[in-house]
Amino acid sequence: MKKCVTLLMAAAFVVTAVASGLCETLFVDNREESKVYPERLNMRSAPEKNGALLGLYYTGTEVNVLNVENDEYAKVEIGGMTGYMAREYLITSDEVEKRYGTNSGFGDGRAAEVDLNGLWMTSIALREQPDPASASLATLSTGDRVGLLGILDNWAYVKKDAFLGYIPLDTLTDVDALKVSIVSSGKADEKTILYDAPNKRGKAMMRLGNGTACFNLFGRKEGEWLRVRVGGISGWIKYTQAQNLKPLGDSSRSVVPYYPLLMQTKYDTLLYSVAGDKNERYMTLGEGMKVEVLAECDDYVYVRTYECGAGAFHCGDFGYVLLSDLSLTAVGDSIGIAQVDDGDLPVLLLHEPDKDAAMIGALCGGAQIRITSYTQTDYVQVALGGLTGYIPKAQIRVLTQKGEELSDRIPQRATATKAFNLHAIPDDRAKDGELVESGQRVYMLGKIGEWAYVCAADTPVLDVENSAFDRTGFVRLDNLDAPASTTHLTAFVSKDKINLREKPSRDGAIIGYVHENERIRIVDYGTTWTGVELEEGKRGYLMTKYLKFE
């Protein structure tokens, strides 16, 4: 892993110290610069570059030197394991003090966290040797922080308080902003493959769907293959698909538009701990129980029982279910809130989950509406009172728990020009709902034909857990004194091949053309010139007189 670099002064110092018997204890110093993928020093089975790899060790690991084999290698012992290490990357305690100081944290190892979610265990023993039968030094639980010093195949050599020992590598994740990544390929039907080994001969274990949360683990080739755990299943993602993983960082889960597909059991259904092995029954799921589909595996799917909202990765039971035992979740109850979040643009509400589907209306930036179903496409189904439609996942922020981060955009206000009742659907024959008094201000959430969808509450923020207090509904536009920017959300051009200009002036450079009946979204309405965005994403200005607003 580490190429030999000649560091004459440091190497000479170590050679002298070891040869003269002045010290028996040295420390690994990889002198790496990257904190995300720090270097590791190889322990080999023989004192040569071609010696078999026994383990990988991070900077700060304490090494007992047993013998100096040659100019390049020393025989060492670490945590009961013996092998050979390059001497130029071993330094004395005096050199540690000289390079890093006394309070640098040198020797603490790489920060790591024990996480047992999905592994069907509540605690793990810190072992004296990389052997499940060796003596237990301490007991660790989910959330315990340790220092990762080394990796030996499927074992991690760690430091916990005064103890040095071994735990299974799969139980150890990265920490804080580096811990979780979300599968987000940009296409709903694209899958990310989880392999059983970090090489081209690796077997495909699972096909991960968009929205699946992955714990970032540690492994031999972090820079080329990513080692992750989905629930209780760990494996490798090929570097060419690494761009399909979006680091969650310090953000809330809602910043990633994709969530796992929600399904439900057709009847009492068995959840297995091993796919295809009906002797490995984990638990029974009752009829109609909701699960999130994280991955596909032949006739089975790997799922998480639906607890604590969509996309959760820190709770629920994980296991395999026969796909034939599941059906798409019945639509009806809300399973979260979508906040329109596409910069300064409105979001189209469509009849079907397809960009070419007929348009129902448009939603204002910042508006919040209730989600009724996550679909198998790039769209999510939402409800506006008694009206349902589809909006793109990439243009919303999904909220499933109280306190989720919101975008800064807040819907604009309008004023009731006379008293009216809100309706559940945009129809005068609909049953009267809540009364809005003349002069009362409401939030503009969207426009559906000649109707506005509004929120008459003191705040436009909906309650994730309770839809009874939404105070939302439809009102005819002529009952409102509303800003033009909330009533002119989408449009068509009234004649063919209208000039799209770079700025709102006839002097603006022509950057394209808009054809008759081409759908456009309004960025900035003006009485003479209107800023628009075309379907392919190009922005510019059109003369307002050529626009037919929906």
XYZ file of C-alpha atoms in Angstrom, residues 1-516:
516
model
C 0.000 0.000 0.000
C 2.736 2.443 0.891
C 5.508 3.017 -1.603
C 9.006 3.174 -0.233
C 10.152 6.745 0.317
C 13.710 7.429 1.404
C 13.815 9.474 4.555
C 17.512 9.296 5.355
C 17.629 11.199 8.607
C 14.656 9.432 10.187
C 15.760 6.015 8.950
C 19.317 6.532 10.213
C 18.007 7.495 13.614
C 15.821 4.372 13.899
C 18.570 2.063 12.605
C 20.991 3.403 15.192
C 18.484 3.186 18.011
C 17.423 -0.387 17.262
C 20.882 -1.718 16.446
C 22.327 -0.335 19.648
C 19.513 -1.760 21.745
C 18.507 1.698 22.998
C 14.795 1.033 22.508
C 12.460 -1.903 22.055
C 9.286 0.104 21.501
C 8.687 2.217 18.387
C 5.621 3.836 16.820
C 4.129 3.741 13.347
C 4.393 7.099 11.560
C 2.918 7.073 8.026
C 3.298 10.855 7.620
C 0.016 10.932 5.673
C -1.788 14.085 4.673
C -5.293 12.748 3.998
C -7.560 12.542 7.038
C -10.341 10.794 5.122
C -8.187 7.982 3.702
C -5.027 8.033 5.854
C -2.065 5.847 4.953
C -1.445 2.503 6.667
C 1.777 0.595 7.168
C 1.909 -3.021 5.975
C 2.878 -5.903 8.255
C 4.255 -8.674 6.054
C 5.005 -12.361 6.541
C 8.601 -11.948 5.321
C 11.147 -9.087 5.411
C 10.600 -8.126 1.764
C 8.116 -6.264 -0.404
C 6.652 -9.492 -1.780
C 5.885 -10.902 1.655
C 2.221 -11.802 2.197
C 0.167 -9.019 3.764
C -0.783 -9.801 7.379
C -2.205 -6.485 8.544
C -2.435 -2.722 8.016
C -1.608 -0.235 10.785
C -2.390 3.445 11.282
C -0.083 6.163 12.541
C 0.414 6.012 16.296
C 0.295 2.229 16.691
C 2.793 1.010 19.294
C 5.229 -1.588 17.925
C 7.481 -3.969 19.851
C 10.679 -4.521 17.843
C 11.918 -8.103 18.128
C 14.804 -8.033 15.683
C 16.419 -6.034 12.872
C 16.312 -8.283 9.807
C 18.023 -6.102 7.186
C 18.427 -2.504 6.112
C 14.743 -2.182 5.249
C 12.761 -4.404 7.611
C 12.403 -5.146 11.314
C 10.611 -8.086 12.892
C 7.850 -6.706 15.138
C 5.015 -7.714 17.433
C 1.708 -5.842 17.702
C -1.201 -7.076 19.796
C 0.111 -10.638 19.810
C 0.666 -10.664 16.027
C 4.216 -10.917 14.626
C 5.531 -9.947 11.206
C 7.829 -7.554 9.395
C 7.553 -3.793 8.867
C 9.494 -1.194 6.891
C 11.853 0.451 9.378
C 11.689 3.907 7.788
C 8.086 4.285 9.038
C 8.870 3.413 12.663
C 9.963 6.188 15.010
C 10.999 6.485 18.653
C 9.067 8.195 21.435
C 11.592 11.049 21.339
C 10.880 11.555 17.649
C 7.121 11.445 18.375
C 7.575 14.268 20.871
C 9.729 16.214 18.451
C 7.314 15.908 15.524
C 3.912 15.962 17.181
C 4.319 17.405 20.681
C 2.924 16.082 23.937
C -0.809 16.724 23.487
C -1.265 15.936 19.796
C -3.356 12.787 20.270
C -0.632 10.736 18.616
C -1.269 7.086 19.486
C -5.046 7.437 19.737
C -5.544 5.825 16.305
C -8.153 6.727 13.730
C -11.510 7.700 15.244
C -14.122 4.953 14.862
C -17.499 4.046 16.342
C -19.056 0.738 17.321
C -22.419 0.325 15.589
C -24.382 -2.922 15.876
C -27.585 -1.872 14.097
C -28.808 -4.663 11.851
C -26.277 -7.176 13.211
C -28.694 -8.985 15.552
C -26.612 -8.248 18.662
C -26.671 -5.707 21.481
C -23.003 -5.799 22.545
C -19.635 -7.052 21.346
C -16.635 -8.405 23.246
C -13.236 -6.762 22.881
C -11.019 -9.843 22.381
C -7.416 -10.385 23.403
C -6.651 -11.999 20.020
C -8.319 -11.912 16.553
C -10.161 -15.058 17.535
C -13.782 -15.285 18.787
C -12.652 -17.908 21.328
C -9.947 -15.707 22.916
C -10.359 -13.956 26.266
C -12.739 -10.983 26.547
C -11.102 -7.777 27.798
C -14.176 -5.534 27.826
C -17.712 -5.225 26.445
C -18.595 -2.602 23.815
C -22.006 -1.315 22.749
C -23.433 0.777 19.927
C -22.134 4.334 20.116
C -18.868 3.512 21.904
C -15.926 5.413 20.438
C -12.604 3.642 19.945
C -9.294 4.328 18.236
C -8.687 2.138 15.195
C -5.029 1.091 15.122
C -4.966 -1.745 12.620
C -6.884 -4.007 10.248
C -6.244 -7.752 10.038
C -8.532 -9.350 7.449
C -11.963 -9.204 9.120
C -10.701 -7.958 12.492
C -10.002 -4.474 13.770
C -7.236 -3.818 16.299
C -8.552 -1.019 18.511
C -7.825 1.005 21.605
C -10.586 1.567 24.161
C -9.511 3.426 27.296
C -6.702 1.311 28.786
C -7.505 -1.759 26.663
C -5.993 -2.880 23.372
C -7.794 -5.684 21.591
C -9.766 -6.966 18.621
C -13.365 -6.683 17.420
C -14.957 -7.793 14.117
C -14.312 -5.169 11.464
C -17.984 -5.137 10.403
C -19.000 -3.721 13.796
C -16.881 -0.601 13.338
C -17.983 2.444 11.325
C -16.499 5.804 10.545
C -17.648 8.700 12.732
C -19.713 11.892 12.578
C -19.828 13.467 9.098
C -17.950 10.518 7.560
C -20.253 7.809 8.886
C -23.238 7.628 6.513
C -23.631 7.810 2.737
C -26.868 7.541 0.761
C -27.210 5.680 -2.537
C -28.248 8.393 -5.000
C -27.454 7.561 -8.621
C -29.712 10.213 -10.117
C -31.936 7.626 -11.819
C -34.696 5.806 -9.974
C -34.184 2.496 -11.767
C -30.367 2.454 -11.540
C -28.859 0.062 -9.006
C -25.527 0.186 -7.187
C -23.851 -3.197 -6.858
C -22.523 -4.499 -3.533
C -19.680 -7.002 -4.097
C -18.311 -9.595 -1.692
C -14.650 -8.685 -2.362
C -12.663 -5.590 -3.408
C -11.547 -6.879 -6.787
C -12.827 -7.432 -10.315
C -13.584 -11.068 -9.546
C -15.883 -10.147 -6.696
C -19.371 -11.662 -6.702
C -22.382 -9.334 -6.804
C -24.187 -9.829 -3.483
C -26.916 -7.195 -3.737
C -28.315 -4.492 -5.990
C -28.799 -1.407 -3.820
C -31.682 0.925 -4.573
C -31.646 4.713 -4.425
C -32.203 6.147 -0.963
C -30.498 3.268 0.860
C -28.290 4.403 3.735
C -24.821 2.834 3.974
C -22.451 2.859 6.946
C -18.911 3.624 5.813
C -16.535 0.897 7.006
C -12.787 0.362 6.863
C -10.907 -1.926 4.507
C -7.762 -2.576 2.534
C -8.425 -0.412 -0.505
C -10.491 2.508 0.678
C -9.309 4.711 -2.195
C -10.330 2.300 -4.981
C -13.177 0.270 -3.511
C -15.552 1.517 -0.837
C -16.415 -0.866 1.979
C -19.894 -0.264 3.389
C -22.557 -1.955 5.463
C -26.262 -1.923 4.635
C -28.137 -2.961 7.745
C -26.200 -6.063 8.768
C -24.701 -6.868 5.343
C -21.236 -5.577 4.486
C -19.498 -5.545 1.132
C -17.643 -3.456 -1.414
C -18.770 -0.874 -3.956
C -16.675 -0.600 -7.092
C -14.883 2.713 -7.443
C -16.621 3.363 -10.792
C -19.946 3.411 -8.925
C -18.626 5.392 -5.968
C -20.215 8.541 -7.370
C -23.569 6.900 -6.648
C -22.936 7.433 -2.937
C -23.794 10.867 -1.554
C -22.068 11.551 1.798
C -24.702 12.661 4.275
C -22.120 14.653 6.233
C -23.596 16.905 8.908
C -26.831 17.400 6.957
C -30.195 15.940 7.870
C -31.550 12.962 5.918
C -33.989 15.261 4.123
C -31.343 16.782 1.839
C -31.198 13.571 -0.230
C -34.314 13.365 -2.458
C -34.337 9.572 -2.879
C -35.850 7.319 -0.230
C -36.163 3.516 -0.317
C -39.269 2.038 -1.910
C -41.987 1.457 0.682
C -43.860 -1.857 0.458
C -46.090 -3.887 2.749
C -46.651 -7.552 3.534
C -49.600 -9.298 1.836
C -50.093 -11.588 4.831
C -48.097 -12.891 7.824
C -44.596 -13.073 6.357
C -41.272 -14.496 7.517
C -38.215 -12.282 7.788
C -35.013 -14.309 7.263
C -31.482 -13.520 8.397
C -30.014 -15.349 5.358
C -31.441 -15.090 1.854
C -32.674 -18.415 0.530
C -32.168 -20.306 3.807
C -35.585 -20.999 5.301
C -33.975 -22.448 8.420
C -32.690 -18.969 9.309
C -35.998 -17.465 10.402
C -35.549 -14.215 12.284
C -39.096 -13.024 12.980
C -42.631 -12.912 11.595
C -44.013 -9.719 10.099
C -47.740 -9.244 10.458
C -50.100 -8.669 7.542
C -49.959 -5.137 6.166
C -46.653 -4.304 7.884
C -44.646 -1.663 6.066
C -41.023 -2.268 5.107
C -38.466 -0.312 3.121
C -36.807 -2.201 0.284
C -33.054 -1.520 0.510
C -31.680 -4.045 -1.966
C -32.565 -6.850 -4.367
C -31.073 -10.330 -4.113
C -32.485 -12.809 -6.652
C -36.015 -13.703 -5.474
C -35.517 -11.910 -2.164
C -35.305 -8.291 -1.108
C -33.337 -6.955 1.846
C -35.613 -4.753 3.942
C -35.849 -2.586 7.035
C -39.034 -2.601 9.080
C -40.567 0.853 8.859
C -39.815 2.602 12.155
C -39.051 6.253 12.932
C -39.962 7.427 9.440
C -38.604 6.937 5.947
C -34.911 6.477 5.308
C -33.944 5.798 8.922
C -30.728 3.840 9.327
C -30.364 3.670 13.097
C -33.445 1.598 13.973
C -35.774 -1.144 12.781
C -35.229 -4.831 12.074
C -33.310 -5.887 8.967
C -33.617 -9.091 6.990
C -34.673 -10.851 3.790
C -38.235 -11.251 2.546
C -39.482 -13.014 -0.572
C -40.460 -10.303 -3.021
C -43.611 -12.263 -3.874
C -44.769 -11.756 -0.258
C -44.834 -7.956 -0.659
C -46.972 -5.444 -2.497
C -46.702 -1.697 -3.006
C -47.923 0.228 0.001
C -51.568 1.177 -0.138
C -51.991 4.885 -0.800
C -53.928 6.953 1.732
C -52.114 7.793 4.908
C -49.375 10.379 4.693
C -45.847 9.046 5.167
C -44.043 12.373 5.325
C -43.918 15.904 3.993
C -42.360 17.263 0.821
C -41.043 20.804 0.821
C -40.704 22.305 -2.656
C -37.001 23.072 -2.921
C -35.788 23.824 -6.444
C -34.177 27.183 -5.918
C -36.274 30.039 -7.282
C -38.428 27.815 -9.495
C -41.949 26.432 -9.032
C -42.400 22.647 -9.223
C -44.848 21.005 -11.611
C -47.602 18.769 -10.239
C -48.313 15.998 -12.764
C -51.090 13.442 -13.253
C -48.597 10.566 -13.631
C -44.959 9.948 -12.590
C -43.594 10.939 -15.984
C -42.140 14.231 -17.242
C -44.420 14.136 -20.294
C -47.599 13.566 -18.253
C -50.407 16.113 -18.214
C -49.887 18.910 -15.719
C -52.357 19.440 -12.874
C -50.773 22.672 -11.655
C -47.639 24.045 -10.052
C -46.349 24.502 -6.503
C -44.660 27.601 -5.140
C -41.087 27.519 -3.840
C -40.950 26.544 -0.145
C -44.476 25.077 -0.099
C -45.031 22.003 2.057
C -47.432 19.225 1.065
C -48.068 15.699 2.272
C -46.460 12.622 0.691
C -48.743 9.637 0.154
C -46.398 7.220 -1.627
C -42.778 6.807 -2.685
C -42.883 5.445 -6.217
C -40.489 3.255 -8.220
C -39.741 6.247 -10.455
C -38.024 9.601 -10.023
C -41.303 10.970 -8.648
C -43.132 10.940 -5.344
C -46.907 11.006 -4.981
C -48.313 13.874 -2.916
C -51.728 15.029 -1.729
C -53.135 18.546 -1.829
C -56.232 18.050 0.274
C -58.283 15.538 -1.720
C -56.216 16.024 -4.878
C -53.216 13.775 -5.627
C -50.399 14.110 -8.137
C -46.693 13.530 -8.693
C -43.663 15.796 -8.288
C -39.960 15.096 -9.026
C -37.913 13.782 -6.120
C -34.937 15.861 -7.211
C -36.919 19.084 -6.697
C -38.126 18.505 -3.144
C -36.832 18.133 0.371
C -38.369 15.159 2.185
C -39.320 15.606 5.838
C -40.285 12.600 7.944
C -39.448 13.640 11.501
C -39.922 16.731 13.636
C -36.936 19.052 13.545
C -35.793 18.091 10.042
C -33.870 20.865 8.331
C -35.965 23.132 6.083
C -34.880 25.252 3.153
C -34.787 29.000 3.750
C -37.540 29.639 1.211
C -40.962 30.546 2.671
C -44.118 30.767 0.514
C -45.383 34.282 -0.224
C -48.548 35.669 1.348
C -51.855 36.701 -0.178
C -54.856 38.499 1.316
C -58.496 37.425 1.220
C -60.531 40.092 -0.603
C -63.727 38.671 0.906
C -64.722 35.872 3.255
C -64.637 32.347 1.795
C -64.485 28.708 2.772
C -61.559 26.468 1.912
C -62.328 23.406 -0.229
C -60.666 19.971 -0.204
C -60.586 19.953 -4.023
C -60.674 22.754 -6.618
C -64.433 22.527 -7.219
C -67.215 24.919 -6.178
C -69.448 21.920 -5.450
C -67.033 20.550 -2.847
C -68.171 20.628 0.766
C -67.313 23.849 2.566
C -64.278 23.683 4.827
C -62.673 26.161 7.201
C -63.801 29.778 6.993
C -61.262 32.450 6.024
C -62.314 35.994 6.956
C -61.993 38.984 4.637
C -58.587 40.611 5.065
C -57.003 37.455 6.498
C -53.573 36.608 5.100
C -52.788 33.139 3.785
C -49.680 31.415 2.411
C -49.678 30.660 -1.310
C -48.650 27.013 -1.766
C -49.609 26.476 -5.390
C -51.842 27.231 -8.360
C -54.238 24.728 -9.925
C -55.966 26.318 -12.915
C -58.137 29.156 -11.606
C -57.666 27.982 -8.043
C -54.995 28.603 -5.434
C -53.915 26.025 -2.882
C -53.252 27.916 0.351
C -52.383 27.511 4.021
C -54.470 29.663 6.353
C -52.412 28.874 9.482
C -50.012 31.195 11.294
C -47.095 29.297 9.776
C -46.658 27.380 6.493
C -44.798 24.591 8.317
C -46.927 21.423 8.453
C -46.970 19.000 11.374
C -45.165 15.805 10.332
C -47.232 13.665 12.683
C -50.684 15.223 12.458
C -52.521 16.397 9.348
C -55.560 17.548 11.335
C -54.004 20.974 11.957
C -52.855 21.727 8.414
C -55.543 24.384 7.688
C -54.884 23.985 3.975
C -57.304 23.995 1.068
C -58.383 25.460 -2.270
C -59.830 28.905 -2.997
C -60.622 30.654 -6.280
C -57.908 33.087 -7.305
C -60.397 35.935 -7.734
C -61.018 35.802 -3.970
C -57.383 36.689 -3.280
C -55.148 39.686 -3.665
C -52.055 37.646 -4.547
C -48.598 38.611 -5.877
C -48.076 37.862 -9.569
C -45.082 35.671 -8.774
C -47.427 33.134 -7.121
C -50.113 33.126 -9.816
C -47.779 33.116 -12.841
C -45.829 29.918 -12.189
C -45.892 28.182 -15.574
C -46.701 29.173 -19.123
C -46.689 28.334 -22.846
C -45.680 30.641 -25.682
C -48.511 31.792 -27.921
C -46.569 31.716 -31.224
C -43.707 29.708 -32.642
C -39.982 30.437 -32.359
C -39.922 33.262 -29.810
C -36.484 34.687 -29.033
C -34.997 33.726 -25.674
C -32.690 36.551 -24.614
C -29.805 36.698 -22.165
C -31.193 39.805 -20.408
C -34.630 41.526 -20.265
C -34.112 43.845 -23.198
C -34.200 43.789 -26.973
C -30.476 44.478 -26.706
C -30.010 41.147 -24.895
C -28.173 38.483 -26.870
C -30.421 35.776 -28.348
C -29.437 32.526 -26.617
C -32.176 30.278 -27.978
C -35.731 29.953 -29.207
C -38.978 28.784 -27.611
C -41.540 27.012 -29.726
C -45.301 27.155 -29.554
